[in-house]
Every structure is written in C-alpha cells, then in structure tokens.
Short mmCIF file of C-alpha atoms and ligand atoms in Angstrom, two decimals:
data_model
loop_
_atom_site.label_atom_id
_atom_site.label_comp_id
_atom_site.label_asym_id
_atom_site.label_seq_id
_atom_site.Cartn_x
_atom_site.Cartn_y
_atom_site.Cartn_z
CA UNK A 15 -4.30 -209.68 158.92
CA UNK A 16 -3.21 -210.05 155.38
CA UNK A 17 0.29 -208.83 154.52
CA UNK A 18 -0.80 -206.68 151.56
CA UNK A 19 -4.25 -205.44 151.31
CA UNK A 20 -4.87 -203.19 148.33
CA UNK A 21 -7.76 -201.39 150.03
CA UNK A 22 -11.52 -201.17 150.24
CA UNK A 23 -11.80 -199.55 146.81
CA UNK A 24 -10.32 -200.15 143.39
CA UNK A 25 -8.85 -196.66 143.09
CA UNK A 26 -5.50 -197.51 144.58
CA UNK A 27 -4.70 -200.04 141.80
CA UNK A 28 -6.06 -197.99 138.87
CA UNK A 29 -3.85 -197.68 135.79
CA UNK A 30 -2.17 -194.18 136.13
CA UNK A 31 -3.36 -193.16 132.65
CA UNK A 32 -6.93 -193.95 133.55
CA UNK A 33 -6.58 -192.15 136.83
CA UNK A 34 -5.38 -189.11 135.02
CA UNK A 35 -8.49 -188.98 132.96
CA UNK A 36 -10.58 -189.21 136.15
CA UNK A 37 -8.38 -186.43 137.76
CA UNK A 38 -8.74 -184.29 134.71
CA UNK A 39 -12.52 -184.49 134.69
CA UNK A 40 -12.66 -183.81 138.43
CA UNK A 41 -10.29 -180.77 138.08
CA UNK A 42 -12.67 -179.34 135.51
CA UNK A 43 -15.61 -179.99 137.84
CA UNK A 44 -13.81 -178.29 140.73
CA UNK A 45 -13.00 -175.18 138.77
CA UNK A 46 -16.53 -174.98 137.57
CA UNK A 47 -17.76 -175.16 141.21
CA UNK A 48 -15.30 -172.54 142.46
CA UNK A 49 -16.40 -170.14 139.72
CA UNK A 50 -20.06 -170.60 140.53
CA UNK A 51 -19.38 -170.23 144.28
CA UNK A 52 -17.60 -166.79 143.79
CA UNK A 53 -15.23 -165.45 146.42
CA UNK A 54 -11.49 -165.14 146.40
CA UNK A 55 -10.68 -168.33 144.57
CA UNK A 56 -13.09 -167.52 141.76
CA UNK A 57 -11.77 -163.95 141.43
CA UNK A 58 -8.15 -165.24 141.15
CA UNK A 59 -9.24 -167.75 138.44
CA UNK A 60 -10.92 -165.00 136.50
CA UNK A 61 -7.87 -162.86 136.75
CA UNK A 62 -5.96 -165.79 135.17
CA UNK A 63 -8.43 -165.83 132.35
CA UNK A 64 -10.34 -168.89 133.46
CA UNK A 65 -14.02 -168.64 132.56
CA UNK A 66 -15.13 -172.24 132.90
CA UNK A 67 -13.87 -175.69 134.09
CA UNK A 68 -13.39 -176.56 130.42
CA UNK A 69 -10.59 -173.95 130.15
CA UNK A 70 -8.23 -175.96 132.37
CA UNK A 71 -6.22 -179.11 132.00
CA UNK A 72 -4.04 -180.77 134.62
CA UNK A 73 -0.92 -179.56 132.85
CA UNK A 74 -2.13 -175.97 133.36
CA UNK A 75 -2.07 -176.26 137.19
CA UNK A 76 1.25 -174.55 137.69
CA UNK A 77 -0.05 -171.43 136.09
CA UNK A 78 -3.23 -171.38 138.16
CA UNK A 79 -3.53 -169.31 141.39
CA UNK A 80 -2.75 -170.76 144.78
CA UNK A 81 -4.47 -170.30 148.16
CA UNK A 82 -2.78 -170.21 151.59
CA UNK A 83 -3.63 -170.54 155.26
CA UNK A 84 -3.51 -166.67 155.36
CA UNK A 85 -6.50 -166.58 152.98
CA UNK A 86 -8.43 -168.72 155.39
CA UNK A 87 -7.66 -166.44 158.27
CA UNK A 88 -8.53 -163.33 156.32
CA UNK A 89 -11.82 -164.85 155.38
CA UNK A 90 -12.56 -166.25 158.84
CA UNK A 91 -14.76 -168.07 159.75
CA UNK A 92 -16.30 -169.52 156.53
CA UNK A 93 -15.16 -167.18 153.67
CA UNK A 94 -13.96 -170.00 151.48
CA UNK A 95 -17.05 -172.10 151.84
CA UNK A 96 -18.49 -172.99 148.44
CA UNK A 97 -21.94 -174.38 149.43
CA UNK A 98 -25.00 -173.13 151.24
CA UNK A 99 -24.71 -173.23 155.07
CA UNK A 100 -27.51 -175.73 155.07
CA UNK A 101 -25.28 -178.34 153.28
CA UNK A 102 -22.61 -178.14 155.90
CA UNK A 103 -22.82 -181.15 158.32
CA UNK A 104 -19.85 -180.56 160.60
CA UNK A 105 -16.86 -178.27 161.19
CA UNK A 106 -13.28 -179.23 162.01
CA UNK A 107 -10.14 -177.30 162.25
CA UNK A 108 -6.82 -176.47 163.92
CA UNK A 109 -5.31 -173.66 165.86
CA UNK A 110 -4.69 -170.57 163.86
CA UNK A 111 -3.46 -167.06 164.58
CA UNK A 112 -4.90 -163.84 166.04
CA UNK A 113 -6.97 -166.19 168.24
CA UNK A 114 -8.89 -167.39 165.22
CA UNK A 115 -8.72 -171.09 164.47
CA UNK A 116 -8.55 -172.43 160.95
CA UNK A 117 -12.00 -173.71 160.34
CA UNK A 118 -13.05 -176.11 157.68
CA UNK A 119 -16.81 -176.81 156.77
CA UNK A 120 -17.65 -180.40 155.61
CA UNK A 121 -20.60 -181.54 153.56
CA UNK A 122 -21.96 -185.07 153.70
CA UNK A 123 -20.09 -185.77 150.45
CA UNK A 124 -16.80 -184.60 152.15
CA UNK A 125 -17.36 -187.05 155.00
CA UNK A 126 -17.87 -189.87 152.56
CA UNK A 127 -14.58 -189.00 150.85
CA UNK A 128 -12.83 -188.73 154.22
CA UNK A 129 -14.09 -192.08 155.43
CA UNK A 130 -13.01 -193.66 152.16
CA UNK A 131 -9.41 -192.36 152.23
CA UNK A 132 -8.98 -193.28 155.89
CA UNK A 133 -10.42 -196.72 155.31
CA UNK A 134 -7.92 -197.09 152.53
CA UNK A 135 -5.06 -195.98 154.83
CA UNK A 136 -6.27 -198.58 157.49
CA UNK A 137 -6.53 -201.35 154.95
CA UNK A 138 -3.05 -200.52 153.65
CA UNK A 139 -1.87 -201.05 157.17
CA UNK A 140 -3.43 -204.55 157.21
CA UNK A 141 -6.71 -203.75 158.92
CA UNK A 142 -9.86 -205.59 157.84
CA UNK A 143 -13.48 -205.61 158.81
CA UNK A 144 -12.54 -208.02 161.60
CA UNK A 145 -10.01 -205.52 163.10
CA UNK A 146 -10.46 -203.76 166.44
CA UNK A 147 -8.97 -200.21 166.12
CA UNK A 148 -7.89 -198.47 169.29
CA UNK A 149 -8.16 -194.85 168.37
CA UNK A 150 -6.26 -192.57 170.79
CA UNK A 151 -6.24 -189.48 168.48
CA UNK A 152 -8.08 -186.68 170.24
CA UNK A 153 -11.80 -186.33 169.33
CA UNK A 154 -13.11 -182.86 168.84
CA UNK A 155 -12.38 -179.95 166.41
CA UNK A 156 -9.04 -181.75 165.73
CA UNK A 157 -9.46 -184.03 162.71
CA UNK A 158 -7.47 -186.96 164.13
CA UNK A 159 -10.01 -188.60 166.29
CA UNK A 160 -13.19 -188.32 164.24
CA UNK A 161 -11.34 -188.85 160.86
CA UNK A 162 -9.86 -192.14 161.86
CA UNK A 163 -13.26 -193.02 163.45
CA UNK A 164 -15.16 -192.41 160.16
CA UNK A 165 -12.63 -194.48 158.25
CA UNK A 166 -12.73 -197.40 160.70
CA UNK A 167 -16.50 -197.47 160.47
CA UNK A 168 -16.42 -197.38 156.71
CA UNK A 169 -14.02 -200.23 156.75
CA UNK A 170 -16.47 -202.19 158.86
CA UNK A 171 -13.99 -202.67 161.65
CA UNK A 172 -14.59 -202.14 165.34
CA UNK A 173 -13.37 -198.77 166.54
CA UNK A 174 -12.67 -197.98 170.22
CA UNK A 175 -13.07 -194.24 170.46
CA UNK A 176 -10.60 -193.60 173.36
CA UNK A 177 -9.43 -190.09 172.34
CA UNK A 178 -6.21 -188.88 174.04
CA UNK A 179 -5.18 -189.07 177.69
CA UNK A 180 -6.32 -191.09 180.62
CA UNK A 181 -3.64 -193.54 179.95
CA UNK A 182 -4.49 -196.02 182.66
CA UNK A 183 -7.82 -196.49 181.08
CA UNK A 184 -6.13 -196.99 177.66
CA UNK A 185 -3.87 -199.63 179.10
CA UNK A 186 -6.90 -201.44 180.59
CA UNK A 187 -8.83 -201.48 177.37
CA UNK A 188 -5.87 -202.55 175.21
CA UNK A 189 -5.61 -205.57 177.71
CA UNK A 190 -9.39 -206.37 177.65
CA UNK A 191 -10.25 -205.63 173.99
CA UNK A 192 -7.03 -206.85 172.29
CA UNK A 193 -6.90 -204.32 169.47
CA UNK A 194 -4.80 -205.17 166.35
CA UNK A 195 -4.37 -201.57 165.17
CA UNK A 196 -3.35 -198.54 167.23
CA UNK A 197 -3.98 -195.02 165.96
CA UNK A 198 -2.42 -192.09 167.84
CA UNK A 199 0.35 -189.50 167.51
CA UNK A 200 3.85 -190.98 167.56
CA UNK A 201 4.67 -189.32 170.84
CA UNK A 202 1.64 -190.80 172.48
CA UNK A 203 2.50 -194.28 171.05
CA UNK A 204 5.75 -194.11 172.92
CA UNK A 205 4.09 -192.78 176.17
CA UNK A 206 1.44 -195.68 175.79
CA UNK A 207 4.09 -198.26 175.10
CA UNK A 208 5.99 -197.31 178.14
CA UNK A 209 2.73 -197.36 180.30
CA UNK A 210 1.86 -200.87 178.85
CA UNK A 211 5.35 -202.11 179.71
CA UNK A 212 5.19 -200.58 183.14
CA UNK A 213 1.84 -202.24 183.85
CA UNK A 214 3.12 -205.51 182.57
CA UNK A 215 0.41 -205.68 179.91
CA UNK A 216 1.36 -207.65 176.76
CA UNK A 217 0.81 -206.06 173.37
CA UNK A 218 0.77 -209.18 171.26
CA UNK A 219 -2.65 -208.49 169.80
CA UNK A 220 -1.33 -205.26 168.11
CA UNK A 221 0.05 -205.58 164.55
CA UNK A 222 0.28 -202.10 163.15
CA UNK A 223 0.02 -198.45 164.16
CA UNK A 224 -0.90 -195.33 162.09
CA UNK A 225 0.97 -192.30 163.49
CA UNK A 226 1.02 -188.79 162.37
CA UNK A 227 -0.20 -185.20 162.99
CA UNK A 228 3.23 -184.28 164.14
CA UNK A 229 6.90 -184.60 162.84
CA UNK A 230 8.59 -187.88 163.81
CA UNK A 231 11.79 -189.58 162.82
CA UNK A 232 12.80 -193.11 161.80
CA UNK A 233 14.47 -193.37 165.22
CA UNK A 234 11.11 -192.78 166.88
CA UNK A 235 9.65 -195.36 164.56
CA UNK A 236 12.23 -197.87 165.75
CA UNK A 237 11.29 -197.02 169.35
CA UNK A 238 7.65 -197.47 168.74
CA UNK A 239 8.11 -200.71 166.87
CA UNK A 240 10.17 -202.30 169.55
CA UNK A 241 8.05 -201.03 172.46
CA UNK A 242 4.81 -202.22 170.99
CA UNK A 243 5.87 -204.99 168.66
CA UNK A 244 3.97 -203.44 165.63
CA UNK A 245 4.76 -201.97 162.22
CA UNK A 246 4.56 -198.29 162.89
CA UNK A 247 3.33 -196.38 159.80
CA UNK A 248 3.19 -192.79 158.91
CA UNK A 249 -0.14 -191.05 158.17
CA UNK A 250 -0.29 -187.47 156.94
CA UNK A 251 -3.00 -184.97 156.49
CA UNK A 252 -4.20 -181.46 157.32
CA UNK A 253 -7.59 -180.04 158.22
CA UNK A 254 -7.62 -177.66 155.26
CA UNK A 255 -7.44 -180.60 152.78
CA UNK A 256 -9.56 -183.07 154.83
CA UNK A 257 -7.61 -184.29 157.89
CA UNK A 258 -5.74 -187.62 158.27
CA UNK A 259 -5.78 -189.71 155.09
CA UNK A 260 -4.28 -187.33 152.56
CA UNK A 261 -1.42 -189.75 152.34
CA UNK A 262 -0.44 -192.86 154.36
CA UNK A 263 2.31 -195.48 154.38
CA UNK A 264 1.23 -198.99 153.79
CA UNK A 265 2.94 -202.24 154.64
CA UNK A 266 4.26 -202.39 151.17
CA UNK A 267 4.96 -198.78 150.26
CA UNK A 268 8.70 -198.79 151.03
CA UNK A 269 8.87 -196.10 153.57
CA UNK A 270 6.96 -193.53 151.51
CA UNK A 271 3.31 -192.45 151.87
CA UNK A 272 0.67 -193.28 149.13
CA UNK A 273 -1.07 -190.06 148.24
CA UNK A 274 -4.86 -190.30 147.81
CA UNK A 275 -4.28 -188.44 144.61
CA UNK A 276 -7.67 -189.41 143.06
CA UNK A 277 -9.10 -186.84 145.60
CA UNK A 278 -6.10 -184.71 146.56
CA UNK A 279 -3.93 -183.83 143.61
CA UNK A 280 -0.33 -183.23 144.77
CA UNK A 281 2.31 -180.90 143.41
CA UNK A 282 5.68 -180.06 144.85
CA UNK A 283 7.09 -176.56 144.21
CA UNK A 284 10.17 -174.42 145.06
CA UNK A 285 10.22 -171.13 146.97
CA UNK A 286 9.11 -169.33 143.81
CA UNK A 287 6.21 -171.63 143.18
CA UNK A 288 7.87 -173.53 140.27
CA UNK A 289 7.46 -177.29 140.05
CA UNK A 290 10.36 -179.42 141.25
CA UNK A 291 11.27 -182.77 139.74
CA UNK A 292 10.38 -186.04 141.62
CA UNK A 293 12.89 -186.68 144.44
CA UNK A 294 13.64 -183.00 144.98
CA UNK A 295 12.41 -181.51 148.22
CA UNK A 296 9.78 -178.74 147.84
CA UNK A 297 6.62 -177.40 149.34
CA UNK A 298 3.55 -179.72 148.99
CA UNK A 299 0.61 -178.09 147.18
CA UNK A 300 -2.73 -180.01 147.12
CA UNK A 301 -5.88 -179.57 145.04
CA UNK A 302 -9.04 -181.01 146.45
CA UNK A 303 -10.47 -182.55 143.31
CA UNK A 304 -13.78 -183.83 144.87
CA UNK A 305 -14.51 -181.87 148.07
CA UNK A 306 -17.49 -179.56 148.10
CA UNK A 307 -17.74 -177.72 151.49
CA UNK A 308 -14.38 -175.94 151.23
CA UNK A 309 -12.78 -177.01 147.99
CA UNK A 310 -9.21 -175.73 147.55
CA UNK A 311 -7.36 -175.12 144.34
CA UNK A 312 -3.62 -175.45 144.83
CA UNK A 313 -3.42 -175.11 148.59
CA UNK A 314 0.16 -174.30 149.63
CA UNK A 315 0.60 -176.39 152.74
CA UNK A 316 3.94 -175.15 153.98
CA UNK A 317 4.96 -178.69 154.47
CA UNK A 318 8.21 -179.80 152.75
CA UNK A 319 8.61 -183.29 151.35
CA UNK A 320 9.51 -185.03 148.02
CA UNK A 321 7.22 -186.74 145.63
CA UNK A 322 7.80 -189.93 143.69
CA UNK A 323 5.98 -192.50 141.55
CA UNK A 324 4.54 -195.77 142.92
CA UNK A 325 6.88 -198.65 143.91
CA UNK A 326 7.98 -200.17 140.60
CA UNK A 327 5.92 -203.20 139.79
CA UNK A 328 3.58 -202.71 142.79
CA UNK A 329 -0.15 -203.32 142.25
CA UNK A 330 -0.60 -200.11 144.20
CA UNK A 331 -0.27 -197.34 141.64
CA UNK A 332 -0.71 -194.09 143.58
CA UNK A 333 2.09 -191.54 143.67
CA UNK A 334 4.00 -191.34 146.89
CA UNK A 335 5.39 -188.61 149.14
CA UNK A 336 8.30 -188.84 151.52
CA UNK A 337 8.04 -188.41 155.23
CA UNK A 338 7.73 -184.66 155.98
CA UNK A 339 11.23 -182.97 155.84
CA UNK A 340 10.18 -179.69 157.61
CA UNK A 341 8.09 -176.56 156.98
CA UNK A 342 8.54 -173.47 154.90
CA UNK A 343 7.28 -171.26 157.78
CA UNK A 344 7.94 -171.12 161.51
CA UNK A 345 4.89 -173.25 162.48
CA UNK A 346 5.73 -175.73 165.19
CA UNK A 347 3.75 -178.90 165.80
CA UNK A 348 3.80 -179.95 169.45
CA UNK A 349 1.96 -183.11 170.47
CA UNK A 350 -0.22 -182.73 167.32
CA UNK A 351 -1.01 -179.01 168.09
CA UNK A 352 -0.01 -176.45 165.50
CA UNK A 353 1.66 -173.45 167.16
CA UNK A 354 2.81 -170.24 165.57
CA UNK A 355 5.50 -168.43 167.69
CA UNK A 356 3.59 -165.15 167.05
CA UNK A 357 0.50 -166.61 169.03
CA UNK A 358 2.69 -167.28 172.00
CA UNK A 359 4.21 -163.85 171.73
CA UNK A 360 0.73 -162.22 171.65
CA UNK A 361 -0.13 -164.02 175.06
CA UNK A 362 3.30 -163.27 176.63
CA UNK A 363 3.29 -159.63 175.72
CA UNK A 364 -0.35 -159.08 176.79
CA UNK A 365 0.70 -159.60 180.41
CA UNK A 366 2.01 -156.21 181.79
CA UNK A 367 4.10 -157.97 184.45
CA UNK A 368 6.18 -159.66 181.78
CA UNK A 369 9.14 -158.03 180.02
CA UNK A 370 9.39 -158.11 176.26
CA UNK A 371 12.38 -160.46 176.42
CA UNK A 372 11.22 -163.97 176.09
CA UNK A 373 12.41 -167.18 174.60
CA UNK A 374 10.48 -170.18 173.26
CA UNK A 375 12.18 -173.52 173.51
CA UNK A 376 11.04 -176.48 171.48
CA UNK A 377 12.16 -179.20 173.87
CA UNK A 378 12.56 -182.53 171.98
CA UNK A 379 14.96 -184.19 174.25
CA UNK A 380 12.46 -186.86 174.94
CA UNK A 381 10.83 -187.51 171.49
CA UNK A 382 7.86 -189.12 173.31
CA UNK A 383 7.14 -185.95 175.28
CA UNK A 384 7.86 -182.81 173.24
CA UNK A 385 7.22 -179.74 175.31
CA UNK A 386 7.02 -176.10 174.49
CA UNK A 387 8.90 -174.08 177.20
CA UNK A 388 8.31 -170.42 177.39
CA UNK A 389 11.02 -168.49 179.30
CA UNK A 390 9.94 -164.97 180.45
CA UNK A 391 11.33 -162.29 182.76
CA UNK A 392 8.99 -160.69 185.27
CA UNK A 393 9.14 -158.36 188.19
CA UNK A 394 5.85 -159.72 189.44
CA UNK A 395 5.03 -162.71 191.69
CA UNK A 396 6.68 -165.59 189.77
CA UNK A 397 4.04 -168.18 190.81
CA UNK A 398 1.18 -165.92 189.92
CA UNK A 399 2.70 -165.03 186.44
CA UNK A 400 3.52 -168.73 185.78
CA UNK A 401 -0.09 -169.75 186.60
CA UNK A 402 -1.65 -166.92 184.58
CA UNK A 403 0.54 -167.39 181.43
CA UNK A 404 0.04 -171.12 181.59
CA UNK A 405 -3.64 -170.66 181.64
CA UNK A 406 -3.70 -168.05 178.94
CA UNK A 407 -1.41 -170.07 176.60
CA UNK A 408 -3.61 -173.15 177.15
CA UNK A 409 -6.74 -171.20 176.24
CA UNK A 410 -5.23 -169.61 173.16
CA UNK A 411 -3.22 -172.51 171.74
CA UNK A 412 -4.99 -175.56 173.16
CA UNK A 413 -1.56 -176.75 174.50
CA UNK A 414 -0.15 -177.00 177.95
CA UNK A 415 3.24 -175.15 177.93
CA UNK A 416 6.00 -175.16 180.51
CA UNK A 417 6.27 -171.50 181.66
CA UNK A 418 9.51 -170.56 183.44
CA UNK A 419 9.82 -167.04 185.03
CA UNK A 420 13.53 -166.22 185.15
CA UNK A 421 15.36 -163.33 186.85
CA UNK A 422 15.49 -159.98 184.93
CA UNK A 423 18.38 -159.91 182.49
CA UNK A 424 18.60 -163.85 181.94
CA UNK A 425 17.00 -164.01 178.50
CA UNK A 426 19.63 -163.18 175.88
CA UNK A 427 19.20 -159.83 174.12
CA UNK A 428 20.11 -159.59 170.37
CA UNK A 429 22.96 -157.13 170.17
CA UNK A 430 22.87 -157.23 166.38
CA UNK A 431 20.48 -158.62 163.81
CA UNK A 432 17.18 -160.35 164.59
CA UNK A 433 16.13 -161.33 168.04
CA UNK A 434 16.43 -165.12 168.40
CA UNK A 435 13.06 -165.97 169.83
CA UNK A 436 13.02 -169.67 169.23
CA UNK A 437 15.56 -172.48 170.14
CA UNK A 438 15.42 -176.17 169.65
CA UNK A 439 16.62 -178.39 172.46
CA UNK A 440 17.38 -182.00 171.51
CA UNK A 441 20.18 -182.87 173.88
CA UNK A 442 22.85 -181.49 176.28
CA UNK A 443 22.35 -178.68 178.72
CA UNK A 444 19.47 -176.28 178.61
CA UNK A 445 19.87 -173.38 176.14
CA UNK A 446 19.24 -171.04 179.06
CA UNK A 447 20.00 -171.76 182.75
CA UNK A 448 16.92 -172.31 184.79
CA UNK A 449 14.97 -173.78 181.93
CA UNK A 450 14.64 -177.37 183.08
O1 DLL B 525 -2.78 -183.04 162.14
C1 DLL B 525 -4.38 -184.19 160.63
C2 DLL B 525 -3.84 -185.52 161.07
C3 DLL B 525 -4.50 -186.03 162.17
C4 DLL B 525 -2.90 -186.10 160.42
C5 DLL B 525 -3.99 -187.31 162.59
C6 DLL B 525 -2.43 -187.36 160.78
C7 DLL B 525 -2.94 -187.92 161.88
P1 DLL B 525 -3.88 -180.26 161.43
O2 DLL B 525 -4.17 -180.25 162.87
O3 DLL B 525 -4.55 -179.34 160.54
O4 DLL B 525 -4.20 -181.76 160.87
O5 DLL B 525 -2.33 -180.14 161.27
C8 DLL B 525 -1.66 -180.35 159.95
O6 DLL B 525 0.37 -181.15 160.98
O7 DLL B 525 0.34 -179.45 157.81
C9 DLL B 525 1.87 -180.93 159.05
O8 DLL B 525 2.62 -179.75 159.40
C10 DLL B 525 1.51 -181.63 160.40
N1 DLL B 525 1.42 -183.06 160.14
C11 DLL B 525 0.24 -183.79 159.97
N2 DLL B 525 0.69 -185.09 159.72
C12 DLL B 525 2.02 -185.16 159.83
C13 DLL B 525 2.96 -186.29 159.72
C14 DLL B 525 -3.69 -183.00 161.32
N3 DLL B 525 2.62 -187.53 159.51
C15 DLL B 525 -0.18 -180.21 160.02
N4 DLL B 525 4.29 -185.99 159.94
C16 DLL B 525 0.40 -180.49 158.69
C17 DLL B 525 4.65 -184.74 160.21
C18 DLL B 525 2.52 -183.96 160.17
N5 DLL B 525 3.79 -183.69 160.33
#
C-alpha cells in the first residue's frame, strides 16, 4: 500500500477556486431539479423567491430553506423523491420514529456517486485495486455494508462481504484471506480484535481500518490500533445524504475527515441557523449537489462538528470536518443503530403490565460493547415482561436491548422539573441498583 494515495479521481486535488465553479453550477442544477420535482422543497424555495436555478449562488445558501429528518417522516415513505418511481434502483435507510424508518430512494446515478466517494475514502486509507477488503458492516437497509461494497468494487479491490456477526467465521476468513483493510463499526473492530487475539490469529496482513456509523473517541482509536496493528480512520455519513463516504479521514488528513464537498456541500451553523466560522462547533448541514433520487437542499443533520480548510500545503484540497462532537437532539447511536428515546418509550408504554416509570441507560462502560439498558417496573411476571419487551424493542428499533424489570418504586421519580429518562453510564456503579 502506498502511504498517500490521492484517490481514484482527480476531484480530491482540484484547485479550490475551480471546485467552487463546479459546485456553483451543480447547485444551480440541483435547485432547477427541485423546482421541477415539486413538493415541500420546491414550495419552500418558491416562498424564498427562487424561480430557477439561475437565481441562486453558493453565497446565497444561508438564506435558502433547510430540510430536516422530520420532513422525511412527515412525507413517509417517498415524499421527497424527485424522480419517477421507475428511475429508483434501490432503497436504503435507518431507523426512524413512529415505527417508520427513514427511507432513501437511490437512482443508478446516485449509486455511481456513492461508489465513487467510498472508493475515494478507501484509497485515502491506502487501499488499491490489489487490496482485499474485509467488510463487516451490516448488509441490508443499513447503508454501511452495501455502501462500502460498492466503493470497493469501484476501486477494483476484492471485497469480502462478511456483514456483521458470526465472529468465529470472520476470524477464520481474516486468517485465510489475509485482508489489508478492515471496514466495520469501531465497537465491532474492538470485539473482532479481541476475538482474533483470543484465537491466536495474527493480524499482520491488516494495514488500515475505516470505522464509523457511531460515536467513538480517540481512546477507542488507540485501542483498535494496538489490538489490530492498523491505522484506524474515521468514516462519516448518513443515509439521508448517501451513507458512508460523505467524509472520511485519510492517512494524511491530520485527524480530520476530508469532506466529499464536490458532491455534498457542507455548512456549519449555530442553533439559530447562522453560519459559524471555521473551527467553531456547530450543526453540520449538507446539500447534495449531484444526487437525483432524493436530492436535499441544506439538510440539517443534527450532528455537531467543526469545519476547516485542507491541511496547508497538502495536495488534497478538500475541506475537512472534525470527528463528531455530539448531536443537537437526543438521538443515540448504539452499535451503529440510531435510537430515539421516544421510540423506546412508545414500546415500553404500550405494555399494560409496565408502569410509566422507566429509565434508559446508555451503557458505555465497555466502549467495544455499548448497550442500551431499559429499566422498567412491573407487577407482572418479570421473565415474561423481559422477554416481551426485548422482542418488541428488537422489532421496533432493530437493536437488542438489555431489559431489566425492577421492583415497584425503584425507578427515580422526578419531584420537580422534567423527568430524567436517560442516563449515561461510563464508569463506576450502576446509576440504578439492579441494572447490571
Ligand atoms: O451510519 C452511515 C455510515 C455507515 C457511516 C458506515 C459510516 C460507516 P445512518 O444509519 O443513517 O448512516 O446513521 C447516520 O450516524 O447522523 C451520525 O449521528 C452517526 N454517525 C455516522 N458516522 C459517524 C461517525 C450511517 N463516523 C448517523 N462518528 C449520523 C460518529 C457517526 N457518528
């Protein structure tokens, strides 16, 4: 593997002034497409006085309307689709609320863009057409598995489509196929690293890992790097924009993630939606300049990070974003699954045997195995309630939770102010007796 690979396309090294001309033209094309497609984004543009793509410039973005996850849910399943149903070649998504997932339709054009940006991310981690990529992101509606897959194929590498789980088999194939790149969530990288060590399987073929889909710290990075002997790099994305590949660290990006800004134009805004200067934390807002299936103008991600320019003097000229610093809402991401506490509440309160006093505990004591613990009180048969809630939560969220049925009166009541329904547990004793 080469130390610094610029990528499979020239876009990453383009002169920023030339890139801006491309972005400008693409923005005008996008606005034109949205106006023709009609629907909520077109209405909001018209309300702002925009009649055609030619009316907008990149500098006008801050005064243009935004769109949020809520808009996707309100127009479920395909309300923001901007092409004929016939032009949609696949659908991906993530968990949503009210039992409705967030669904994203892709055209063949969108799949080409996705493959290109993921191939770029893989190349930035040192992967080449000779690489063997062990892909342990889940395959399915989740964008991790298939997104990395498309990029690896586009790069001309060999992808091993492992998906998640069945760790013994993953260990066996790492031993036999000797991959140089590992792609999976950071928590699974640690789990796999421990399993490989436990089985006495060496990891000396591995050079780099692309890890994302959930929050992770630099301490976790150190752990992954020492367990697996690799450079562990951060990859960011969200289904609404495309999936993995919106931004990704490269071997030379100095701890920040290169944003694929020729396709996904980034802004960073404060709570009132005003732009913040580079280096100041704010909410990331992306505009999909080239997507056609579900193009989004100024999508407010809820993800908090900082933006910055490229590494000075680097041949890689893309703007960069920091590792994520948090969220503007209460969405949790547990083992790559997005969870809104209100969804858990809906399941818990639907069971008549359970009292309305419950507590969610985001258990991150072991960073490799984050768990969502759900403490409830019930007068019913504890085993039956545990089983029923566990099944209902798995069905609704796509996540296996640890359900604890506690004696009546154990879950703290809010005497004043808002009920505290969510606690984070990173060390020390359980926030509630009986929870571990
Ligand atoms: O998680 C896409 C993805 C797959 C990214 C594989 C990277 C690797 P969603 O399921 O729609 O898409 O979840 C998107 O997950 O808004 C963030 O809050 C969180 N997230 C994604 N990447 C990271 C990361 C995929 N690198 C939501 N660090 C986003 C922290 C991340 N959080």
